[in-house]
PDB file of C-alpha atoms in Angstrom:
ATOM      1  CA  UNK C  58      -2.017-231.789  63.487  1.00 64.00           C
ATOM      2  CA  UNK C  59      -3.293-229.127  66.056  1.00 76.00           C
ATOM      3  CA  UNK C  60      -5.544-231.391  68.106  1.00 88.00           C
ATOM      4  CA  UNK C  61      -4.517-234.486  70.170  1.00 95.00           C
ATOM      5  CA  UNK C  62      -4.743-238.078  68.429  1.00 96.00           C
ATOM      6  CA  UNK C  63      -7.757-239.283  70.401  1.00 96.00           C
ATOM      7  CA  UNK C  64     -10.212-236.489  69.248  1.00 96.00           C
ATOM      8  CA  UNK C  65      -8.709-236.538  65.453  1.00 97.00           C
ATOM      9  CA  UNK C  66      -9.268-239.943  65.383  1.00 97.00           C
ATOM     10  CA  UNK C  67     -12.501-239.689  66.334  1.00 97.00           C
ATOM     11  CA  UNK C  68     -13.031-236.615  64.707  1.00 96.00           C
ATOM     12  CA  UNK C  69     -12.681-239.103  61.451  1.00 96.00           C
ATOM     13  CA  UNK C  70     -15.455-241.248  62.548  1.00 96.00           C
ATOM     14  CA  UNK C  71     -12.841-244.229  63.744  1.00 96.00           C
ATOM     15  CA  UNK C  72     -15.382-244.340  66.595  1.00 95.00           C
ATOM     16  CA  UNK C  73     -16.805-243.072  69.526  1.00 95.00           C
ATOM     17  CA  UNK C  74     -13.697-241.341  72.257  1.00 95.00           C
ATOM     18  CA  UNK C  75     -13.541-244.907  74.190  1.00 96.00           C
ATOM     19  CA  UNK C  76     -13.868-247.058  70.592  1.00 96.00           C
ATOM     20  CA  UNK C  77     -10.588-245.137  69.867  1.00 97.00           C
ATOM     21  CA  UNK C  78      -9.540-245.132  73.300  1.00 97.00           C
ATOM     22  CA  UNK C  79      -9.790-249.004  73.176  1.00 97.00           C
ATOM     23  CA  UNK C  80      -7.399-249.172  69.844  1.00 96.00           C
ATOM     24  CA  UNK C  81      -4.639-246.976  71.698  1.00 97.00           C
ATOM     25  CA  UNK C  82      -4.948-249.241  74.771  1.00 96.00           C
ATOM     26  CA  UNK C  83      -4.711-252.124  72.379  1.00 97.00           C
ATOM     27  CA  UNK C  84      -1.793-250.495  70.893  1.00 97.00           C
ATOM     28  CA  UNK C  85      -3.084-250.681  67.075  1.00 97.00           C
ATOM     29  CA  UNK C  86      -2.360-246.812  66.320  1.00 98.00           C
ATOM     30  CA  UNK C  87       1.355-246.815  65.525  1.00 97.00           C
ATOM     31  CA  UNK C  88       3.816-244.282  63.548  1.00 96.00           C
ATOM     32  CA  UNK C  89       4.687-245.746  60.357  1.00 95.00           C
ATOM     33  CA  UNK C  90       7.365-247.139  61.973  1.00 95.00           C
ATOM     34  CA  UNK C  91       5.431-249.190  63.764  1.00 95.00           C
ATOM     35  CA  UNK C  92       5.631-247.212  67.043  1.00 96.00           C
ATOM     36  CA  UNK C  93       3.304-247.375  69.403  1.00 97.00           C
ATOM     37  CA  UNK C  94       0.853-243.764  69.517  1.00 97.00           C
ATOM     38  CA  UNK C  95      -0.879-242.468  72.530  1.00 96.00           C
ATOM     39  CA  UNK C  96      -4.100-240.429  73.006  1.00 95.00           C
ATOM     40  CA  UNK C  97      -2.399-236.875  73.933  1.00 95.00           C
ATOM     41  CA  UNK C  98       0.693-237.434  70.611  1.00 96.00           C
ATOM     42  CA  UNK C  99       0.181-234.675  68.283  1.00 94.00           C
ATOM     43  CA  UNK C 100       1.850-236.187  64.998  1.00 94.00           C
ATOM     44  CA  UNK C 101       1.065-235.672  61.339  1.00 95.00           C
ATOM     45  CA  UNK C 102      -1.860-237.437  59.750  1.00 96.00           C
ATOM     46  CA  UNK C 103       0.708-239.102  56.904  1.00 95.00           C
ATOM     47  CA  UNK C 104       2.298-240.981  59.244  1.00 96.00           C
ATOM     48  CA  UNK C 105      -0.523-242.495  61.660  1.00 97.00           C
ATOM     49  CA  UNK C 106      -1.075-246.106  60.707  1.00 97.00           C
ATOM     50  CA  UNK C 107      -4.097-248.070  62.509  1.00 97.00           C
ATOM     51  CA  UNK C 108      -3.704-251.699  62.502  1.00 97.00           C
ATOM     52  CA  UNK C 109      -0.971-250.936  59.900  1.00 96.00           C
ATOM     53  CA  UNK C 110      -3.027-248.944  57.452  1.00 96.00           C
ATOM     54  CA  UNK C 111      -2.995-245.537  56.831  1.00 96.00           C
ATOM     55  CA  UNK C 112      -5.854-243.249  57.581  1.00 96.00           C
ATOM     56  CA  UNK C 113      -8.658-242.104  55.720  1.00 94.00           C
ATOM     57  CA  UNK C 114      -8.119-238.746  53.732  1.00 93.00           C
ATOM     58  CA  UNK C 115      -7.876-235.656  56.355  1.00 94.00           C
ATOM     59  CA  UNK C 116      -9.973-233.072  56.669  1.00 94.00           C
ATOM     60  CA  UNK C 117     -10.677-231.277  53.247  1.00 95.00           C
ATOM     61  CA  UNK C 118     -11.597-234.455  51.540  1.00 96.00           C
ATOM     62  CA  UNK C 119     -13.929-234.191  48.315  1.00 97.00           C
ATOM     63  CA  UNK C 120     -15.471-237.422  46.947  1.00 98.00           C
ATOM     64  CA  UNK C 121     -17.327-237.747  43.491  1.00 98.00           C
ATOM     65  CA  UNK C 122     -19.669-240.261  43.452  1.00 98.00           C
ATOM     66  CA  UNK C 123     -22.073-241.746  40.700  1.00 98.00           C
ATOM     67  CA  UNK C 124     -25.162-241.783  42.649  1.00 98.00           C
ATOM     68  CA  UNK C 125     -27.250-244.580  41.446  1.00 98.00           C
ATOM     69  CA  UNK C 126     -31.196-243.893  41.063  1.00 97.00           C
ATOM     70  CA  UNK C 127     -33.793-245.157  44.637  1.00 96.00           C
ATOM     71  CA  UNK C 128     -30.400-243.394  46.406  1.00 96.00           C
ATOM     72  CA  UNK C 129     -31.465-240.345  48.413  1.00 94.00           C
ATOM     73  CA  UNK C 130     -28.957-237.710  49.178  1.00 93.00           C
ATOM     74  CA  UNK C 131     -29.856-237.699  53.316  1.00 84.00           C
ATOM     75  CA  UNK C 132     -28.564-239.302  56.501  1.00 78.00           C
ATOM     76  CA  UNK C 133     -31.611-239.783  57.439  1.00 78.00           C
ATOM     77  CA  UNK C 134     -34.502-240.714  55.352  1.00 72.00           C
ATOM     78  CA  UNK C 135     -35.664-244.592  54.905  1.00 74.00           C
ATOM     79  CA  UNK C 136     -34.216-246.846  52.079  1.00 83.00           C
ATOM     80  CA  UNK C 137     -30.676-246.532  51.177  1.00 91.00           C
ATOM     81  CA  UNK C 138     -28.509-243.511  51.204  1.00 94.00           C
ATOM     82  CA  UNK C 139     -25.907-242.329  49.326  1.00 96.00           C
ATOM     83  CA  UNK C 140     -23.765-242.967  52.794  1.00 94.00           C
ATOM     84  CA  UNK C 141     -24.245-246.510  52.368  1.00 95.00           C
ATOM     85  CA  UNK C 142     -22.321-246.445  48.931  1.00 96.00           C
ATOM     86  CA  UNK C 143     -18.785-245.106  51.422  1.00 96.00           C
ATOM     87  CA  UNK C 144     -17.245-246.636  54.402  1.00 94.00           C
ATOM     88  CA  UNK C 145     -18.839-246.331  57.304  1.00 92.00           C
ATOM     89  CA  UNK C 146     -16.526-244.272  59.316  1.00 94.00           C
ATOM     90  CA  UNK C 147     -17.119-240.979  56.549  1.00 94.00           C
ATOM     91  CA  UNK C 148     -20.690-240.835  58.138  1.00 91.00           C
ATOM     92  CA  UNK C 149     -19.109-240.082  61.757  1.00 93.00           C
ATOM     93  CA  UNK C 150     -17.120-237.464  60.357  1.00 94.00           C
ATOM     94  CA  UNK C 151     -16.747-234.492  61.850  1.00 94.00           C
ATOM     95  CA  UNK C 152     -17.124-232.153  60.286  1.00 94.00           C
ATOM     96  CA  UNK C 153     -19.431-233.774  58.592  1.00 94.00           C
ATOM     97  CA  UNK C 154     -19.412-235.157  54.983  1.00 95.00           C
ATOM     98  CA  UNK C 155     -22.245-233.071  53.207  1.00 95.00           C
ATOM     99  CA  UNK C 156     -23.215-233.670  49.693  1.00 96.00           C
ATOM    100  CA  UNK C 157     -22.826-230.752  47.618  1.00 95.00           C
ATOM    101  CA  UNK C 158     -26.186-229.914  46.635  1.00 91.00           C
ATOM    102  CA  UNK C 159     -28.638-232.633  46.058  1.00 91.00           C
ATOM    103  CA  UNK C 160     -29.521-234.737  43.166  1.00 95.00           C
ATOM    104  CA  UNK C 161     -33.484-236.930  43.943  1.00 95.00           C
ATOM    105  CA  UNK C 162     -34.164-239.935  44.737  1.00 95.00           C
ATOM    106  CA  UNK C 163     -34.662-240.714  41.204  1.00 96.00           C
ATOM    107  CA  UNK C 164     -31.719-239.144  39.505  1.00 98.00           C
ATOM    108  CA  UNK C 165     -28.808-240.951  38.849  1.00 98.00           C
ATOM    109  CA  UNK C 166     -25.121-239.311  38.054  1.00 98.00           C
ATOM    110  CA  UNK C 167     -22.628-237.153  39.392  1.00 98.00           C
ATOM    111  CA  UNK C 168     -22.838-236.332  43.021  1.00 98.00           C
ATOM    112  CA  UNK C 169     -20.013-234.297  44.921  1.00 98.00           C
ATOM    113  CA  UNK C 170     -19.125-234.990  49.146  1.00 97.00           C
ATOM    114  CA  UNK C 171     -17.227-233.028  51.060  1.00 97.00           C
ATOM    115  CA  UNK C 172     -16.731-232.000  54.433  1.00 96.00           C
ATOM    116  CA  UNK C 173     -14.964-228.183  53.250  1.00 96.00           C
ATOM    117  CA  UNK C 174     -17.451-226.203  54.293  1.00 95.00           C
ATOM    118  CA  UNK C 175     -15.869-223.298  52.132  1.00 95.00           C
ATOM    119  CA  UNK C 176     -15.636-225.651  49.405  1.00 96.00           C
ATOM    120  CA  UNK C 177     -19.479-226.477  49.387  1.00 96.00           C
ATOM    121  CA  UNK C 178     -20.420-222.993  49.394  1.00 95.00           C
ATOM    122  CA  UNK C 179     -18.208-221.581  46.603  1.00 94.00           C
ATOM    123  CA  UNK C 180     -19.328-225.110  44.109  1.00 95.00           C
ATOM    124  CA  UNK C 181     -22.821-224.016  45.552  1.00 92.00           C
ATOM    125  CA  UNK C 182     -22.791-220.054  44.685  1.00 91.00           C
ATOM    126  CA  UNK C 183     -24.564-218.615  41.843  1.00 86.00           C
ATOM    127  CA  UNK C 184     -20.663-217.022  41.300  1.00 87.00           C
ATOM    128  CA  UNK C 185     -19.348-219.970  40.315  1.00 89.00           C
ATOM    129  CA  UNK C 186     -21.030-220.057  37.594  1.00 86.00           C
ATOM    130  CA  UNK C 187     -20.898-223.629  37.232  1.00 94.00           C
ATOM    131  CA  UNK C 188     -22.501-225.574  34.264  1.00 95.00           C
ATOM    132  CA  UNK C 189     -24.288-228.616  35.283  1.00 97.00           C
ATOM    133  CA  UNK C 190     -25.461-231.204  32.252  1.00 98.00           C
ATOM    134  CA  UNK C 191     -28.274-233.932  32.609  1.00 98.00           C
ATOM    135  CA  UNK C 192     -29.275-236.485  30.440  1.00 98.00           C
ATOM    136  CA  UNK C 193     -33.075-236.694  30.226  1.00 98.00           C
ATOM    137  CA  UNK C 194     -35.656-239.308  28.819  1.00 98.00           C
ATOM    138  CA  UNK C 195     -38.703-238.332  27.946  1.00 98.00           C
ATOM    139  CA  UNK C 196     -42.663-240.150  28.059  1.00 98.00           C
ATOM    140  CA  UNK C 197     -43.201-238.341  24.827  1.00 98.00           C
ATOM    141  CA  UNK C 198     -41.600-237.043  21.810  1.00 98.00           C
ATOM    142  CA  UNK C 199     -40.074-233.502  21.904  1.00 98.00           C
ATOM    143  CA  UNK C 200     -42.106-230.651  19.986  1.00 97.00           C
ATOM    144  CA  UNK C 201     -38.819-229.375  18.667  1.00 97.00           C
ATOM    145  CA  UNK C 202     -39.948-225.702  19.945  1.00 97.00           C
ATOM    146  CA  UNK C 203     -38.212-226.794  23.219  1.00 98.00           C
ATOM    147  CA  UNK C 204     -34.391-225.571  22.419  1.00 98.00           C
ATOM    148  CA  UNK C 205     -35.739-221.988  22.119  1.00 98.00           C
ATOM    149  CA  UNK C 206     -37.874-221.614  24.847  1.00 98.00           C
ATOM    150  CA  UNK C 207     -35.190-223.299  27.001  1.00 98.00           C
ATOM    151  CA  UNK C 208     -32.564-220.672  25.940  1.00 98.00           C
ATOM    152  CA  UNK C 209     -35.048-217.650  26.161  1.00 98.00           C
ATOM    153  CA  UNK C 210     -34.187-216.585  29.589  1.00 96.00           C
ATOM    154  CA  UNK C 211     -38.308-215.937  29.636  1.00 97.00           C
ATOM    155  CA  UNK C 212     -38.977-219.124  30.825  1.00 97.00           C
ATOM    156  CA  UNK C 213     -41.144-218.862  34.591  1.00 95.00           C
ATOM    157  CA  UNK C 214     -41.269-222.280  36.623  1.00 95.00           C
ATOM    158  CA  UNK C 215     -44.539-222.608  38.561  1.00 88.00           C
ATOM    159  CA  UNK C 216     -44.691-221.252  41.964  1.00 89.00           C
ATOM    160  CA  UNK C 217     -41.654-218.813  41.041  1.00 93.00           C
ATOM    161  CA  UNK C 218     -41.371-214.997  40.187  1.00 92.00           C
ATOM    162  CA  UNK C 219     -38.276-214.872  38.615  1.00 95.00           C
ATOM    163  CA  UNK C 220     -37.553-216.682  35.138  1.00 97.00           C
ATOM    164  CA  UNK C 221     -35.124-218.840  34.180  1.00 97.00           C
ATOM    165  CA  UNK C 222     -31.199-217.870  33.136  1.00 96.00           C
ATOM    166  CA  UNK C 223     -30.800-219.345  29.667  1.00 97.00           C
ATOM    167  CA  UNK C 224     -30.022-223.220  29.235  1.00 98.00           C
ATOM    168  CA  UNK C 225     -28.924-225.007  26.218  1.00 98.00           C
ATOM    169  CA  UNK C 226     -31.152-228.152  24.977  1.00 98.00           C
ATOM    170  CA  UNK C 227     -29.312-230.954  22.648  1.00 98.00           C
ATOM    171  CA  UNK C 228     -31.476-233.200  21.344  1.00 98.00           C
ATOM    172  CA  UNK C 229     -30.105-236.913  21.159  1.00 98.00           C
ATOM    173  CA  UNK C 230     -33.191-238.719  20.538  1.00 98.00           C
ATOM    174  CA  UNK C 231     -37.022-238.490  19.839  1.00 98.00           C
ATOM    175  CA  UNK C 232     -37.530-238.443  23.315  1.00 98.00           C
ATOM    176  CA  UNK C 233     -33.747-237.986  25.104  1.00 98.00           C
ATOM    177  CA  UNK C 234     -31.697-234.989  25.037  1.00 98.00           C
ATOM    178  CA  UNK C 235     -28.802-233.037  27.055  1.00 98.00           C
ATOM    179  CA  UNK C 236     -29.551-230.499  28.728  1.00 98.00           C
ATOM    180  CA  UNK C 237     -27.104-227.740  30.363  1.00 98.00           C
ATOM    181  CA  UNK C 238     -27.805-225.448  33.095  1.00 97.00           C
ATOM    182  CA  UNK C 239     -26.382-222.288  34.419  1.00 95.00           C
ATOM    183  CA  UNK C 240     -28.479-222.638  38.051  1.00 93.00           C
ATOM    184  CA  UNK C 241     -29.369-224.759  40.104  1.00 90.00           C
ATOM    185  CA  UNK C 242     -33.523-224.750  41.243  1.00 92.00           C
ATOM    186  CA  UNK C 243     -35.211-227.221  43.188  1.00 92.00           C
ATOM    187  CA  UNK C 244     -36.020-230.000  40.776  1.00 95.00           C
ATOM    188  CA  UNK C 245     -35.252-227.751  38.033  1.00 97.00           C
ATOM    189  CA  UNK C 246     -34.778-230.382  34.991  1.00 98.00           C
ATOM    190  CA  UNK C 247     -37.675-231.693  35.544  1.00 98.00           C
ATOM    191  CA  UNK C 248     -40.060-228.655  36.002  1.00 97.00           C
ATOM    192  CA  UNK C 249     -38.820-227.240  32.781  1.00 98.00           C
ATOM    193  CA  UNK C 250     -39.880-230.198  30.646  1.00 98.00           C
ATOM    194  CA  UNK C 251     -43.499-230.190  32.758  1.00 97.00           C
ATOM    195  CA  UNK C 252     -43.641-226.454  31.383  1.00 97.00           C
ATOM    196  CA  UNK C 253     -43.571-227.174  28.140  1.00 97.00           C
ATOM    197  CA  UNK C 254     -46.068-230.248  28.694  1.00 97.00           C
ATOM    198  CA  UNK C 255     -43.625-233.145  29.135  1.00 98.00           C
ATOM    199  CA  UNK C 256     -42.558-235.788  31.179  1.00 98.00           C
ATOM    200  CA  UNK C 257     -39.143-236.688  32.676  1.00 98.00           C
ATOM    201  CA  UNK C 258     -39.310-240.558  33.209  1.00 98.00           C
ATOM    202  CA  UNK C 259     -35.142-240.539  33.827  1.00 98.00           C
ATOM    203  CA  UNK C 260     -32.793-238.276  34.281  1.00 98.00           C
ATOM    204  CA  UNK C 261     -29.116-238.687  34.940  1.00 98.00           C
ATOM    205  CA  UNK C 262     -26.186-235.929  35.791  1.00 98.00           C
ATOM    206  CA  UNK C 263     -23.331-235.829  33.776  1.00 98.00           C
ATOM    207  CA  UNK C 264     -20.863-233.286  34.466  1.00 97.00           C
ATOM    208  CA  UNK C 265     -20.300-230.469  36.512  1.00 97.00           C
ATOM    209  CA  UNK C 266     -18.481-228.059  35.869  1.00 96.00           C
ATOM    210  CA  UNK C 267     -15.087-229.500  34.125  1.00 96.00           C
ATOM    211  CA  UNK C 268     -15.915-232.634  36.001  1.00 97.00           C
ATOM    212  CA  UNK C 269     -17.601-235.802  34.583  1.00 97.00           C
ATOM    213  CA  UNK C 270     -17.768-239.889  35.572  1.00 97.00           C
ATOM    214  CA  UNK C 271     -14.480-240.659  34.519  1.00 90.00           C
ATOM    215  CA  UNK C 272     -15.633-244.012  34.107  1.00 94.00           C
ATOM    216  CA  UNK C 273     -16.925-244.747  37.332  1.00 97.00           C
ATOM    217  CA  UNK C 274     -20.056-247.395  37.150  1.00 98.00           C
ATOM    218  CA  UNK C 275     -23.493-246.721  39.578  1.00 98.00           C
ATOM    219  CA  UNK C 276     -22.739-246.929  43.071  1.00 97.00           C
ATOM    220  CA  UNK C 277     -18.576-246.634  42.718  1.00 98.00           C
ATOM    221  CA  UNK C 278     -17.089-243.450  43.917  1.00 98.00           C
ATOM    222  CA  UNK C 279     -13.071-242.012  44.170  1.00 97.00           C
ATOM    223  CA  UNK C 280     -11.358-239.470  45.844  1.00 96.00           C
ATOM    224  CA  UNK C 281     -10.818-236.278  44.000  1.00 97.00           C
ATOM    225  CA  UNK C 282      -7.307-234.971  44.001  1.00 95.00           C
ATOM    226  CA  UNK C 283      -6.233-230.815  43.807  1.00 94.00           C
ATOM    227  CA  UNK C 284      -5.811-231.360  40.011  1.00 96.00           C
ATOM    228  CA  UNK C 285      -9.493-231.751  40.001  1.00 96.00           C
ATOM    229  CA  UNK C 286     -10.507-229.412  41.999  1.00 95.00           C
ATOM    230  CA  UNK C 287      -8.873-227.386  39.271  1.00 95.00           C
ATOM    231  CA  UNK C 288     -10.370-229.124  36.650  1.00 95.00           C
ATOM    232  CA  UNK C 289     -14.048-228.394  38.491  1.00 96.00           C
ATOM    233  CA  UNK C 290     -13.509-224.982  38.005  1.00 94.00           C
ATOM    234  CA  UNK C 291     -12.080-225.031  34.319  1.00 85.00           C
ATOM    235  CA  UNK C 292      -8.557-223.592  35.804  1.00 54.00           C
TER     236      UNK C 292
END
């Protein structure tokens, strides 16, 4: 650790520079050990303990969440936010935890956090080449021409001059399939279907990249480990 204890710890959204102040008056950050840790210590984050516990991940941290739909991706907007799903303290982060990209208030499904600001931007970048795949339901039945326009590459969304890369269509259902994108545009799932005079009435995310749910039920979230930061990529 390059910095001195007090600002990491805040730095990590333990609190405010007196709120962590206060604990190392109070003697609650300790080595693991058990030995008492002042302000100005410059020790590895593996072996801080605070009130006994070890510390929340350091700096680098990626969290994959299943974003539940009326969730919005903000820190700032009315109703709840995907912030309220973590602890607390990852909202005082600093830097801050960002959601990678942006998934409406209405979508449910995979959501990425980090606060890797390199991280973010290569997931992010058109080079990535990242698939995304959403489940969509449908107000009416599909046409069954859909598939082909989808994967056309001709497609143009309203408002834009430049058409959509090609995107593969499943169909599931009457009125549900899986679709699998190559881009990311702003409410791109959803303006597609409008274009070829449907409605999305809910739409979930399933996977990016190599990544999918693992399991995890609406609202839950985990930590993601190097291995799947690999796996992200398809390494």
């Amino acid at each position: 650790m390059k910095v001195k204890l007090l600002r990491y710890l805040a730095n990590l959204g333990y609190g405010t520079r007196r709120d962590v102040e206060w604990m190392l008056r109070e003697g609650r950050v300790t080595d693991a050990d058990g030995e008492v840790l002042y302000g100005d210590d410059k020790v590895p984050h593996e072996v801080i303990r605070i009130d006994g516990e070890p510390l929340d991940p350091a700096p680098g941290m990626v969290v994959l969440l299943n974003k539940p739909t009326g969730v919005t991706c903000s820190t700032k907007d009315q109703g709840r936010l995907v912030y309220d799903l973590l602890p607390e303290r990852f909202a005082r982060r600093a830097p801050n935890l960002s959601t990678v990209g942006r998934l409406d208030r209405d979508t449910s499904g995979l959501l990425l956090l980090t606060d890797d600001g390199q991280l973010l931007h290569r997931i992010t970048s058109p080079k990535s080449g990242l698939d995304k795949i959403y489940e969509a339901t449908l107000a009416q039945d599909l046409r069954g021409d859909e598939g082909a326009i989808f994967a056309s590459g001709e497609l143009m969304l309203e408002g834009e001059h430049k058409p959509l890369l090609p995107a593969e269509l499943e169909v599931t259902g009457p009125r549900t399939a899986r679709l699998t994108l190559h881009e990311g545009r702003y409410h791109q799932v959803r303006r597609m279907f409008a274009a070829v005079g449907n409605h999305v009435e809910a739409l979930h995310r399933a996977h990016v990249g190599g990544l999918d749910l693992d399991g995890l039920e609406p609202g839950q979230w985990k930590l993601l480990q190097p291995a799947d930061i690999e796996r992200l990529f398809g390494r």
